[in-house]
mmCIF file of C-alpha atoms and ligand atoms in Angstrom:
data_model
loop_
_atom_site.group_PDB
_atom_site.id
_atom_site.type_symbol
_atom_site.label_atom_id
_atom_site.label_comp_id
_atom_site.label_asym_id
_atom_site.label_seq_id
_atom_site.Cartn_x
_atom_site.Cartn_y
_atom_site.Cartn_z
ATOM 1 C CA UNK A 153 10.545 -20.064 -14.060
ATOM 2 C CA UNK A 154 12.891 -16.981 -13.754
ATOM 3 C CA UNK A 155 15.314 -16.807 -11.565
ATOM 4 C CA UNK A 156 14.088 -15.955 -7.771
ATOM 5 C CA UNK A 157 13.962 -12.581 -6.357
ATOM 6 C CA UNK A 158 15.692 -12.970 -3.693
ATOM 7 C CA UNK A 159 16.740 -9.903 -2.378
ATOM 8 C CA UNK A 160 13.539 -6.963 -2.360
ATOM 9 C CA UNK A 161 13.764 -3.217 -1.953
ATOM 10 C CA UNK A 162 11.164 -1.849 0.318
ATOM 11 C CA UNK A 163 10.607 2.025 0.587
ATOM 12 C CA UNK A 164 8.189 3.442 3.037
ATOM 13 C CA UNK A 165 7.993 1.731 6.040
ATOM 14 C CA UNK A 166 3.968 2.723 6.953
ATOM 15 C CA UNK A 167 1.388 0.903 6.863
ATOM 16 C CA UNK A 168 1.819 -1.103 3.579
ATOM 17 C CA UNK A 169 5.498 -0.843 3.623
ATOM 18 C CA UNK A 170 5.399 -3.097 6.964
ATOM 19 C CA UNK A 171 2.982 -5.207 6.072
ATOM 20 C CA UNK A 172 5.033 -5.833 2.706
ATOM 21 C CA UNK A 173 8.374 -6.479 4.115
ATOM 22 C CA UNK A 174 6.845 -8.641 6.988
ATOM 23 C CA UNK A 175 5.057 -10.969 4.350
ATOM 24 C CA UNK A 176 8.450 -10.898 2.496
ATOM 25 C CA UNK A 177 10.335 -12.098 5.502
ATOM 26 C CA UNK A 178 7.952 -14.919 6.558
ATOM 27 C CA UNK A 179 8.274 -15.977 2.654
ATOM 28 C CA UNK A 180 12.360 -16.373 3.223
ATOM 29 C CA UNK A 181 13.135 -13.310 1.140
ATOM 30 C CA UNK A 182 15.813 -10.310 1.962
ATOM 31 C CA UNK A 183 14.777 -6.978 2.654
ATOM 32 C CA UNK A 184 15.893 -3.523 2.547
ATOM 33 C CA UNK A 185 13.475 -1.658 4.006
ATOM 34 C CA UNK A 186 13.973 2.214 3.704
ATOM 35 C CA UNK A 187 12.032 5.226 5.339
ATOM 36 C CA UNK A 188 13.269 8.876 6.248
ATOM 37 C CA UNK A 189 14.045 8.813 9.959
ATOM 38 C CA UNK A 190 15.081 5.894 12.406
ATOM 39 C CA UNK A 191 12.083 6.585 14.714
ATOM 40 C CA UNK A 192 9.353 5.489 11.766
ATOM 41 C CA UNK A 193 11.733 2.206 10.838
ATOM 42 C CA UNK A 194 11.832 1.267 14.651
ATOM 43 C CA UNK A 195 8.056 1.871 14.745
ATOM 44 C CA UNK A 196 7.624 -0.637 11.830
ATOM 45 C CA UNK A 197 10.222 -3.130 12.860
ATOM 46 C CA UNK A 198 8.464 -3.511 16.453
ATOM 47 C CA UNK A 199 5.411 -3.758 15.104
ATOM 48 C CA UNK A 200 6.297 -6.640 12.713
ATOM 49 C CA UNK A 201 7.868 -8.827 15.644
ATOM 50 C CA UNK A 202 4.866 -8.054 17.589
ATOM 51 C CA UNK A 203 3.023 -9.689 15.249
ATOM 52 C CA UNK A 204 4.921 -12.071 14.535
ATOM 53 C CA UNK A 205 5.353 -12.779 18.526
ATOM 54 C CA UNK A 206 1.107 -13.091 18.114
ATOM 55 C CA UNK A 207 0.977 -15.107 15.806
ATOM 56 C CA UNK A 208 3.814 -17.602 17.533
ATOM 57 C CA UNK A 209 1.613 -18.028 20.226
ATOM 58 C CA UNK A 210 -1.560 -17.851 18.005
ATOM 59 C CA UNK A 211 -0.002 -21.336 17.073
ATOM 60 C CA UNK A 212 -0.720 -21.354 13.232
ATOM 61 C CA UNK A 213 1.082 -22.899 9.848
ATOM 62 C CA UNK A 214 4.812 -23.853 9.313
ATOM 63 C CA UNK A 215 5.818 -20.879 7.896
ATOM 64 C CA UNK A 216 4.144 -18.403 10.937
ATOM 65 C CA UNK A 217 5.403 -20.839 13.823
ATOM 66 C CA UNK A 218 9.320 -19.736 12.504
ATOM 67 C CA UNK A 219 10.940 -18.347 15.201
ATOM 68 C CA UNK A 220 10.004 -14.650 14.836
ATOM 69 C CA UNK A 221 13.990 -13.897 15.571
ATOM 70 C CA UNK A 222 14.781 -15.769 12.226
ATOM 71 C CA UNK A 223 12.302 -13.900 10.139
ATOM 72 C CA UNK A 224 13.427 -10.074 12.049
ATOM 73 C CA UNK A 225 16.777 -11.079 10.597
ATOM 74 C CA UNK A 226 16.267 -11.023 6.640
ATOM 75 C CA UNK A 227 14.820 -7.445 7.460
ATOM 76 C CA UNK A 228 17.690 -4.326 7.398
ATOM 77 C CA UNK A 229 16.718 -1.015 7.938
ATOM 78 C CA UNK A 230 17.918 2.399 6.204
ATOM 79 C CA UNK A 231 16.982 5.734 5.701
ATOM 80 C CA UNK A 232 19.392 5.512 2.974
ATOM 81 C CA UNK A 233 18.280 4.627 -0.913
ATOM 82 C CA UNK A 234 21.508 3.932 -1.570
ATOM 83 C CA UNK A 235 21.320 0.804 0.153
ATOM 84 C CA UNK A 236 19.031 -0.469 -2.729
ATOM 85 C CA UNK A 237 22.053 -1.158 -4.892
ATOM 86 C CA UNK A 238 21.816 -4.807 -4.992
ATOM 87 C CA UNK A 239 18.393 -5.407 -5.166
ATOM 88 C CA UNK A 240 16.451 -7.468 -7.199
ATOM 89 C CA UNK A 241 12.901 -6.023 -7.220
ATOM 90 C CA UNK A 242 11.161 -3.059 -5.033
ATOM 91 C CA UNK A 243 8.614 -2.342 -4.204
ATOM 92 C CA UNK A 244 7.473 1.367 -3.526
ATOM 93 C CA UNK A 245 5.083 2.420 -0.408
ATOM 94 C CA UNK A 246 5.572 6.012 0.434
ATOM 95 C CA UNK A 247 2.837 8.326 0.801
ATOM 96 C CA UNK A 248 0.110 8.803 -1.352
ATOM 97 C CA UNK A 249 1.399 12.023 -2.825
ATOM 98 C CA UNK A 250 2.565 12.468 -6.673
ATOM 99 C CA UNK A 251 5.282 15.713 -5.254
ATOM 100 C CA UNK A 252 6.630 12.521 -2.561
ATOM 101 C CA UNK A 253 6.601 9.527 -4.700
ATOM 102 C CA UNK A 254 7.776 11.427 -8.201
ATOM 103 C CA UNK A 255 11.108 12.677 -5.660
ATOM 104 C CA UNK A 256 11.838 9.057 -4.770
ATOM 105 C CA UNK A 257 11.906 7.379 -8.748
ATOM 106 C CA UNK A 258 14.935 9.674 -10.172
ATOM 107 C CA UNK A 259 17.021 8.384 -7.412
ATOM 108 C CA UNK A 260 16.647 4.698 -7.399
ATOM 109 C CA UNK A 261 16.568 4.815 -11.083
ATOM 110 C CA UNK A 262 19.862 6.238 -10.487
ATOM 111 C CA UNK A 263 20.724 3.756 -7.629
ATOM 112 C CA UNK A 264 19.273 0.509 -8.760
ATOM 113 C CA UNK A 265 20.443 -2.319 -11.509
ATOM 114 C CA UNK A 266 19.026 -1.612 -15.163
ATOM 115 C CA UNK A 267 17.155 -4.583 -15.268
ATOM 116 C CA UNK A 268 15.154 -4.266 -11.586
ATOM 117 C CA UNK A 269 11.494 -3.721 -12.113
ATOM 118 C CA UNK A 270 9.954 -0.886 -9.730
ATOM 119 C CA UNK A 271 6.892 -1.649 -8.628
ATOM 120 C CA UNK A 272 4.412 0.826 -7.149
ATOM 121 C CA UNK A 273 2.007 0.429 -4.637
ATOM 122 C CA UNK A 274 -0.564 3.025 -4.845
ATOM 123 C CA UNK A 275 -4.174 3.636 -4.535
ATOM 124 C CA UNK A 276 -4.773 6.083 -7.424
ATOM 125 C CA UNK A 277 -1.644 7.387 -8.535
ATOM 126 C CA UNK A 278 -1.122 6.939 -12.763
ATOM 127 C CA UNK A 279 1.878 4.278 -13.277
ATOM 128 C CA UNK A 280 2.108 5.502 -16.669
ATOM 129 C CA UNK A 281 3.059 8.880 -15.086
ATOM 130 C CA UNK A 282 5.751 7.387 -12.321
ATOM 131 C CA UNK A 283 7.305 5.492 -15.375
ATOM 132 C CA UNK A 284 8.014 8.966 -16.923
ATOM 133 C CA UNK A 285 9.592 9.877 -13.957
ATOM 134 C CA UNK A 286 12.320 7.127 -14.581
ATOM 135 C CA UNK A 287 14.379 5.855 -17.625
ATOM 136 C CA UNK A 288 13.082 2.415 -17.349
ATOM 137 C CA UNK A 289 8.957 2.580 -18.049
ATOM 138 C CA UNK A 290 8.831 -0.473 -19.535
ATOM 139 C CA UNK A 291 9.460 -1.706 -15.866
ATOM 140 C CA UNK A 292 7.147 0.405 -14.142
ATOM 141 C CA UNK A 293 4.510 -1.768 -12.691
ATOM 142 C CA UNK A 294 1.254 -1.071 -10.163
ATOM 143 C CA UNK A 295 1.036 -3.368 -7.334
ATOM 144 C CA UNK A 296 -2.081 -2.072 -5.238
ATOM 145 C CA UNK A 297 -1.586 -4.464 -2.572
ATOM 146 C CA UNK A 298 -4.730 -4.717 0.251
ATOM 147 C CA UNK A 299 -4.004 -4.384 4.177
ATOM 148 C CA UNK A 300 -3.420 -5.961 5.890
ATOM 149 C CA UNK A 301 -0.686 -7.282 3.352
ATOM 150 C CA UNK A 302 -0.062 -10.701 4.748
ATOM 151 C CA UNK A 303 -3.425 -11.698 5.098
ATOM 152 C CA UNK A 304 -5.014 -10.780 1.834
ATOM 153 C CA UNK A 305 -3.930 -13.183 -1.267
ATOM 154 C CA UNK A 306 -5.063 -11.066 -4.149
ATOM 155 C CA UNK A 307 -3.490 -7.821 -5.417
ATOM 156 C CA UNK A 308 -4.527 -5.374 -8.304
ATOM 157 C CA UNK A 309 -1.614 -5.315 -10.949
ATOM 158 C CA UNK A 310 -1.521 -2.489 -13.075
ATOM 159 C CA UNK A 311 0.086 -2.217 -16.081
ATOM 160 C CA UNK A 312 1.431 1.397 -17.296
ATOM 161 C CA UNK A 313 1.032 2.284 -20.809
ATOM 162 C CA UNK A 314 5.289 1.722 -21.224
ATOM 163 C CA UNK A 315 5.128 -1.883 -19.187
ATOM 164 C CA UNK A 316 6.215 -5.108 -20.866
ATOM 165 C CA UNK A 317 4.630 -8.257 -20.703
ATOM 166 C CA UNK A 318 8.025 -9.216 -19.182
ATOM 167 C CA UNK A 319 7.739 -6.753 -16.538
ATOM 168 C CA UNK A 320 4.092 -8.126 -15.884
ATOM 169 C CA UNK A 321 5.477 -11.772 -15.712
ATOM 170 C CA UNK A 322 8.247 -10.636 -13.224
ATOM 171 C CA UNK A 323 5.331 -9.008 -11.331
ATOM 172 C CA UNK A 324 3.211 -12.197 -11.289
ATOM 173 C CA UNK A 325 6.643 -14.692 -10.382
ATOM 174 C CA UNK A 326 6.859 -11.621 -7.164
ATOM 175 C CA UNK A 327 3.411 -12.087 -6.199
ATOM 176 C CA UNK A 328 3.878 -15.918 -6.034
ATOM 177 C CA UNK A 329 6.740 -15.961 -4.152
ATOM 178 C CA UNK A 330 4.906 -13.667 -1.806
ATOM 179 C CA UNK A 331 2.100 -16.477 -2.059
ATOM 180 C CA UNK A 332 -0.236 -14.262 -3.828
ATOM 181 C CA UNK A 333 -2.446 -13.632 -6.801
ATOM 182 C CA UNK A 334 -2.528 -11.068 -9.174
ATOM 183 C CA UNK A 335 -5.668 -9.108 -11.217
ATOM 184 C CA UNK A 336 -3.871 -7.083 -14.420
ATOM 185 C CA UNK A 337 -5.832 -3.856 -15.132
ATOM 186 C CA UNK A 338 -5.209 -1.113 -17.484
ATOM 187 C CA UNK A 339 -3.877 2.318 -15.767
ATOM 188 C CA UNK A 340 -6.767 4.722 -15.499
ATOM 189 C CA UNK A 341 -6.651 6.753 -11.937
ATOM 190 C CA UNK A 342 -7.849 4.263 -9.171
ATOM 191 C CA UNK A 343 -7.953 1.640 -11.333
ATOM 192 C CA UNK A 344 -11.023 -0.924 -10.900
ATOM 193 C CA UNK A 345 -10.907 -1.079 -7.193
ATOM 194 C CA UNK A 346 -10.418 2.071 -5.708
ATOM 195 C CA UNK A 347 -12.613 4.195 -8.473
ATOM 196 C CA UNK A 348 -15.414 2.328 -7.045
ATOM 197 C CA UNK A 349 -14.595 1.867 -3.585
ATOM 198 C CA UNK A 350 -13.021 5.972 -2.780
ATOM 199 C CA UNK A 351 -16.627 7.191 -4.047
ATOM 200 C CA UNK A 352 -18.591 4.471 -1.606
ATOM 201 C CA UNK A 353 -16.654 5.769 1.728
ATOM 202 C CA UNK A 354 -16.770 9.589 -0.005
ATOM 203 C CA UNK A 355 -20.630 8.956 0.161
ATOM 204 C CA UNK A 356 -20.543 7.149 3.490
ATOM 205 C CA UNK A 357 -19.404 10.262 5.414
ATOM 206 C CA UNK A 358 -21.447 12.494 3.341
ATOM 207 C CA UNK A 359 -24.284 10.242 4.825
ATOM 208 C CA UNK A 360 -22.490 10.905 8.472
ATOM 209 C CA UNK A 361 -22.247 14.445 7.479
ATOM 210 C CA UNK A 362 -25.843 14.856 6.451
ATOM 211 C CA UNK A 363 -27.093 13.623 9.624
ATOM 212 C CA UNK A 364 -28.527 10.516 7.829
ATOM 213 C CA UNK A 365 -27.067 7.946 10.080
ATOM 214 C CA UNK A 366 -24.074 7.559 12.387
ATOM 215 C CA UNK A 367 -21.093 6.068 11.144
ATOM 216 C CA UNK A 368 -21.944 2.818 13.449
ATOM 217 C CA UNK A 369 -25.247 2.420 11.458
ATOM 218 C CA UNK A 370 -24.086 2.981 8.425
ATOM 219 C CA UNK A 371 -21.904 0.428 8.662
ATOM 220 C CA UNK A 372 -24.233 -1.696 10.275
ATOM 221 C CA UNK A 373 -26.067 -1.662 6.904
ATOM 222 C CA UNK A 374 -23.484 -2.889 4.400
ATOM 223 C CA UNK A 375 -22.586 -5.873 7.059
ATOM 224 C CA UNK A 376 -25.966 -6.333 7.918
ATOM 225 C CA UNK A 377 -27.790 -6.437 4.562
ATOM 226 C CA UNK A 378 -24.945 -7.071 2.067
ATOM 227 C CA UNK A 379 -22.731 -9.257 4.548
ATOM 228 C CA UNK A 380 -20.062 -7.109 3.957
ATOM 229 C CA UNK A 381 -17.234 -8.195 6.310
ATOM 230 C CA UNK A 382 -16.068 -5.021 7.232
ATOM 231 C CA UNK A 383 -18.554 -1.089 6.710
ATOM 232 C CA UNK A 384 -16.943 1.355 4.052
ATOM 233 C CA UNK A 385 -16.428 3.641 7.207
ATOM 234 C CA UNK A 386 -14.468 0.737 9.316
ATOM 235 C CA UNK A 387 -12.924 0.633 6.018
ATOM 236 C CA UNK A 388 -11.685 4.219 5.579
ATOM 237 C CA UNK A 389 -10.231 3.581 9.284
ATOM 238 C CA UNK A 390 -8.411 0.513 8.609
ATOM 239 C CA UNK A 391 -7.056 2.200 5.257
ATOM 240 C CA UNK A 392 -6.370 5.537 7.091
ATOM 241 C CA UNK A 393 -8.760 8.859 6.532
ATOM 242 C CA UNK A 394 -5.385 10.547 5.529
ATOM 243 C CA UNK A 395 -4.798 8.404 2.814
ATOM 244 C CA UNK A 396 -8.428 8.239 2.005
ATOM 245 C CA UNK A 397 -8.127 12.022 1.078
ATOM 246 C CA UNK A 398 -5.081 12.001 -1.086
ATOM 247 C CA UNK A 399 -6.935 9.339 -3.325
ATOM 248 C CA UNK A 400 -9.712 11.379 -3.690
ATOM 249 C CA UNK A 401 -7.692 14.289 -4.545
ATOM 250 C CA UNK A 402 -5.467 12.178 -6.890
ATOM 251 C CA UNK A 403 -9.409 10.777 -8.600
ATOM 252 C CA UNK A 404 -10.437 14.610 -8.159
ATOM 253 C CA UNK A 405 -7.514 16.487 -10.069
ATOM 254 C CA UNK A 406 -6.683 13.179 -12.884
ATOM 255 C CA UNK A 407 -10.605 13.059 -13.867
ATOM 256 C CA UNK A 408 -11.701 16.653 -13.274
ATOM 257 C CA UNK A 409 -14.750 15.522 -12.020
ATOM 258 C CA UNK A 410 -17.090 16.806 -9.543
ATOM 259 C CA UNK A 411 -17.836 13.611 -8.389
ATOM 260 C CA UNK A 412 -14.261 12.526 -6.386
ATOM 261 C CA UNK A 413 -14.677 15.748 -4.322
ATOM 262 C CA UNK A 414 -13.780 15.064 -0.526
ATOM 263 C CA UNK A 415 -16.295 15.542 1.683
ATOM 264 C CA UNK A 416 -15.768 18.616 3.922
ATOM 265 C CA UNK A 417 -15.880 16.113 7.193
ATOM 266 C CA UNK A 418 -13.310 14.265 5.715
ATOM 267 C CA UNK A 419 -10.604 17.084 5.390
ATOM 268 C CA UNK A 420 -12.113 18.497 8.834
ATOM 269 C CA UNK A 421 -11.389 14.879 10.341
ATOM 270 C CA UNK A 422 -7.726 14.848 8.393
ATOM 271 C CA UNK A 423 -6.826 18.215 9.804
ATOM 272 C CA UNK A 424 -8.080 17.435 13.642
ATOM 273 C CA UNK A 425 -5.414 14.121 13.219
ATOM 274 C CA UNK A 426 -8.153 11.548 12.983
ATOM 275 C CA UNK A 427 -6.365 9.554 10.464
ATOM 276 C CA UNK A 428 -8.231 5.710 11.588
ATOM 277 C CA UNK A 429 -6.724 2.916 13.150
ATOM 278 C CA UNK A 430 -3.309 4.337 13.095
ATOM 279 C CA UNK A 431 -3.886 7.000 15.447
ATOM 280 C CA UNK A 432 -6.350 5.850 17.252
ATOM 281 C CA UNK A 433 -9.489 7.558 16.508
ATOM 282 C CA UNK A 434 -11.334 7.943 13.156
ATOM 283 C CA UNK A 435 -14.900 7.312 12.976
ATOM 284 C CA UNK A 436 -14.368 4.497 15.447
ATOM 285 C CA UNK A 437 -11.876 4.477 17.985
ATOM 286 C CA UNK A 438 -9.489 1.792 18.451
ATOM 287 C CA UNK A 439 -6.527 0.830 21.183
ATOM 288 C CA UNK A 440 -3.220 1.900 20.906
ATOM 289 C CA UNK A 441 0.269 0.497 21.299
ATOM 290 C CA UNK A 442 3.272 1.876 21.885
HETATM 291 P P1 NAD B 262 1.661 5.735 5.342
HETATM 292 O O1 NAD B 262 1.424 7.190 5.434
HETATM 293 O O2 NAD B 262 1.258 4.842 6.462
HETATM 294 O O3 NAD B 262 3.229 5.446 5.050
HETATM 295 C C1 NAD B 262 3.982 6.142 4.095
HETATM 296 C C2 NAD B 262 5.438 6.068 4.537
HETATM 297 O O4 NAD B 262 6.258 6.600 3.477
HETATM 298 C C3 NAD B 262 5.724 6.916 5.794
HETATM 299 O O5 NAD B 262 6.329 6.100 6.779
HETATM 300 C C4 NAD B 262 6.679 7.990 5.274
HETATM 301 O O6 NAD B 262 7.638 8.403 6.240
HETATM 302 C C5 NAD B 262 7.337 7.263 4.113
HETATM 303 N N1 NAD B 262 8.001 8.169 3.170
HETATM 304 C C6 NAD B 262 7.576 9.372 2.719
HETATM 305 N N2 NAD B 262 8.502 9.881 1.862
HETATM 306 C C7 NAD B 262 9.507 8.986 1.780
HETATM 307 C C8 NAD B 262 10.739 8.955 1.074
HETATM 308 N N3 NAD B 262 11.105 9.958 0.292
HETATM 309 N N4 NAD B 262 11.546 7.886 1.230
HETATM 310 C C9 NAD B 262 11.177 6.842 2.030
HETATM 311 N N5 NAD B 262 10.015 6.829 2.740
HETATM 312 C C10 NAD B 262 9.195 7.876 2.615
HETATM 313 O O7 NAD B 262 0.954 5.276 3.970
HETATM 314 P P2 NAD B 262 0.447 3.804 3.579
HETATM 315 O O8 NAD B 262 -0.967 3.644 4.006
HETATM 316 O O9 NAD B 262 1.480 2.798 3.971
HETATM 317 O O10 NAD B 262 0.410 3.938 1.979
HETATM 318 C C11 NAD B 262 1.579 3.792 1.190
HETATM 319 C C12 NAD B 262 1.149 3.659 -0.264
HETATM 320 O O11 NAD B 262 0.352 2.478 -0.410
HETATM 321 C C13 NAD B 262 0.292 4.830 -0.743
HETATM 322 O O12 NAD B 262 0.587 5.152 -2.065
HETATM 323 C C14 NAD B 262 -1.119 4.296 -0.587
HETATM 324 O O13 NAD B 262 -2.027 4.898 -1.480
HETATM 325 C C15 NAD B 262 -0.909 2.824 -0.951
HETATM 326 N N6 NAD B 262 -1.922 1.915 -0.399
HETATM 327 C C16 NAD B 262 -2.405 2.086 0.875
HETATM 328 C C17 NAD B 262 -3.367 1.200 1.364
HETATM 329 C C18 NAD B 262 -3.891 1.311 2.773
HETATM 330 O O14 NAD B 262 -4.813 0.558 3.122
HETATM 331 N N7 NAD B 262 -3.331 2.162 3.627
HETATM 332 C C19 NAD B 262 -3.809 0.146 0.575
HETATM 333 C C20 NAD B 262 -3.268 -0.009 -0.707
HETATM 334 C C21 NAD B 262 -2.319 0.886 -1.177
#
């Protein structure tokens, strides 16, 4: 095996970008976890020893009942890139935005070592397209990892039309040490997972929209009669309705099809701040901390 990634780049601290340098931490690895202001960092670090204060008491395997203190410590904070320098691998979470993520590749092309492979976690964004954006396609990789991060083993790999088979085995050694799995796909928009799934919740609030059910029934259907664990609209909520409308626009503007248009209550719930779990309210409502 090659030699272990020990040290991993994390930029965006939201809600994948926690979840990803959390799971890091509890799986002994370094990380540099970057974001634009201190306020958003200190958001994501107290939420990560919250958790990891839950799960202490939760009881739970060897690696969960480290003391949480001991795990917060391989975790440094930054709002600066340049603090990537001596990375080994990163791992890319900011928003789902081409304008945002195509700003942040130039620079820690710039910043990090030639031979660190950039791996981007997105939900519908072309990796072939954020490999052009650097000098080092060949190890540009998509890593559409599934939240919450630390609990779900299996994460959609996708490989850009520039990515080496090296670059996919360095992905696949990352994902192990992280104690995951991965699925390679080809790099169409949205890949297998979220071409299929954005156009199920897109229809789902269409349905809400409509009139044809409320969002607690429709959901109510794919648990009841498929024994889905989770509706698509509890879905869209735990993903984040904000996020759920870049992908569509991203599916919308890279296919030019009719089909991946947002539904108007979507954008209506987007603009009124509804974005889900994260702030509270989206078609459910949920507590909030802090
Ligand atoms: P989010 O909005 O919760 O977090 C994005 C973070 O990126 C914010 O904290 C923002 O401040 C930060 N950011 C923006 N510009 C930055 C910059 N220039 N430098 C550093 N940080 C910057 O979004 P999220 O839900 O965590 O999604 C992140 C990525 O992961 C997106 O591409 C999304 O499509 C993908 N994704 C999300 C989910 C999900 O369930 N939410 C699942 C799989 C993949």
């Amino acid at each position: 095996m090659a030699k272990t990634l020990e040290t991993i780049g994390v930029i965006g601290a939201g809600v994948m970008g926690t979840g990803v340098a959390q799971n890091l931490a509890q799986k002994k690895m370094q990380v540099r976890l970057i974001d634009i202001n201190e306020s958003i960092l200190a958001k994501a670090t107290g939420q990560i020893e919250q958790t990891l204060r839950f799960a202490g008491m939760m009881g739970g395997d060897e690696e969960e009942a480290e003391d949480s203190d001991v795990v917060m410590a391989r975790i440094r904070t930054s709002t600066d890139l340049n603090d990537l320098k001596e990375v080994d691998f990163v791992v890319e979470n900011t928003t789902e935005n081409w304008a945002v993520k195509a700003a942040v590749y130039p620079q820690i092309d710039a910043i990090c070592r030639p031979e660190v492979v950039f791996a981007v976690n997105t939900s519908a964004i072309s990796i072939t397209r954020v490999g052009g954006v650097t000098q080092r396609p060949e190890q540009v990789v998509g890593m559409h990892f599934m939240n919450p991060v630390p609990l779900k083993s299996m994460v959609e790999v996708i490989r850009g039309h520039h990515t080496t088979d090296d670059t996919i085995a360095t992905a696949r050694q990352f994902l192990s040490q992280m104690g995951k799995e991965g699925v390679v796909v080809e790099d169409y928009p949205g890949f297998v997972s979220n071409r299929v799934l954005m156009l199920t919740v897109n229809e789902a609030v269409f349905l809400v929209q409509d009139g044809v059910a409320t969002a607690e029934d429709v959901d109510r259907i794919f648990v009841g009669c498929f024994g889905h664990k989770m509706g698509p609209l509890g879905t869209a909520d735990l993903i984040g309705l904000d996020t759920i409308l870049y992908s569509l626009d991203v599916l919308y503007e890279s296919y030019n099809d009719p089909k991946f248009r947002p539904a108007p209550l979507l954008k209506k719930m987007v603009a009124a701040g509804l974005h889900g779990r994260k702030s509270g309210e989206g078609f459910f409502k949920y507590p909030t901390f802090g």
